Amino acid sequence: SLLSVGLGCQVKYAKDFIYTDSLNLNDKNTEVSIGVNCRTCDRMDCQQRAFPPLHKKFDIDLNKRGISVYVAD
């Protein structure tokens, strides 16, 4: 099997990661909001959504194919 680990931190600590050497950390246009988890996140257009939200009605069209069935257009 293949596993991956995602690391995150506040931007003020990003300069300490070697993987950010080529990133412009001052460019606010590259910021992406993240939620605690998919079920409580308000971002309906998130392409990484893995679960439907608990607090909103979400219609799934089984005849439509996209990145995820939980991504709203």
Short mmCIF file of C-alpha atoms in Angstrom, two decimals:
data_model
loop_
_atom_site.label_atom_id
_atom_site.label_comp_id
_atom_site.label_asym_id
_atom_site.label_seq_id
_atom_site.Cartn_x
_atom_site.Cartn_y
_atom_site.Cartn_z
CA SER A 1 0.00 0.00 0.00
CA LEU A 2 0.99 3.62 -0.49
CA LEU A 3 0.49 6.16 2.27
CA SER A 4 1.11 9.88 2.47
CA VAL A 5 1.42 12.32 5.32
CA GLY A 6 0.29 15.94 5.09
CA LEU A 7 1.94 18.54 7.28
CA GLY A 8 0.48 21.93 7.95
CA CYS A 9 1.45 24.93 9.99
CA GLN A 10 0.78 28.62 10.35
CA VAL A 11 2.39 30.66 7.59
CA LYS A 12 4.70 32.33 10.10
CA TYR A 13 6.44 28.94 10.55
CA ALA A 14 6.44 27.90 6.89
CA LYS A 15 9.90 29.35 6.25
CA ASP A 16 11.27 26.61 8.53
CA PHE A 17 10.14 23.88 6.11
CA ILE A 18 12.57 23.07 3.30
CA TYR A 19 9.62 22.44 0.97
CA THR A 20 8.62 26.11 1.02
CA ASP A 21 11.91 27.45 -0.36
CA SER A 22 10.42 28.01 -3.82
CA LEU A 23 7.08 29.41 -2.59
CA ASN A 24 6.15 33.08 -2.34
CA LEU A 25 4.70 33.10 1.17
CA ASN A 26 3.77 36.78 0.91
CA ASP A 27 1.36 36.26 -2.02
CA LYS A 28 -2.10 36.37 -0.42
CA ASN A 29 -3.67 35.09 -3.69
CA THR A 30 -2.24 31.63 -3.04
CA GLU A 31 -3.89 31.24 0.36
CA VAL A 32 -6.55 28.54 0.62
CA SER A 33 -8.89 28.28 3.58
CA ILE A 34 -9.16 24.90 5.24
CA GLY A 35 -11.75 23.50 7.59
CA VAL A 36 -11.39 21.19 10.56
CA ASN A 37 -13.03 18.35 8.67
CA CYS A 38 -15.37 17.90 5.70
CA ARG A 39 -18.52 17.31 7.72
CA THR A 40 -18.28 20.68 9.51
CA CYS A 41 -16.64 22.75 6.77
CA ASP A 42 -18.64 25.57 5.12
CA ARG A 43 -16.64 25.50 1.86
CA MET A 44 -19.14 23.96 -0.55
CA ASP A 45 -16.83 24.42 -3.56
CA CYS A 46 -13.85 22.59 -2.03
CA GLN A 47 -12.37 20.16 -4.54
CA GLN A 48 -10.95 18.06 -1.70
CA ARG A 49 -14.32 17.42 0.00
CA ALA A 50 -14.55 13.74 0.97
CA PHE A 51 -17.84 13.79 2.93
CA PRO A 52 -21.10 15.72 2.66
CA PRO A 53 -21.64 18.55 5.16
CA LEU A 54 -23.82 17.88 8.19
CA HIS A 55 -25.31 21.38 8.37
CA LYS A 56 -26.45 21.85 4.74
CA LYS A 57 -28.61 19.92 2.32
CA PHE A 58 -26.44 18.52 -0.41
CA ASP A 59 -27.93 17.10 -3.59
CA ILE A 60 -25.89 14.40 -5.26
CA ASP A 61 -26.43 13.81 -8.97
CA LEU A 62 -25.37 10.21 -9.62
CA ASN A 63 -25.50 10.89 -13.36
CA LYS A 64 -22.89 13.64 -13.18
CA ARG A 65 -19.21 12.96 -13.01
CA GLY A 66 -16.65 15.31 -11.53
CA ILE A 67 -13.76 15.57 -9.12
CA SER A 68 -15.97 14.40 -6.27
CA VAL A 69 -19.71 13.84 -5.90
CA TYR A 70 -19.57 16.22 -2.92
CA VAL A 71 -18.19 19.23 -4.83
CA ALA A 72 -20.81 21.88 -5.57
CA ASP A 73 -20.53 23.90 -8.77
#
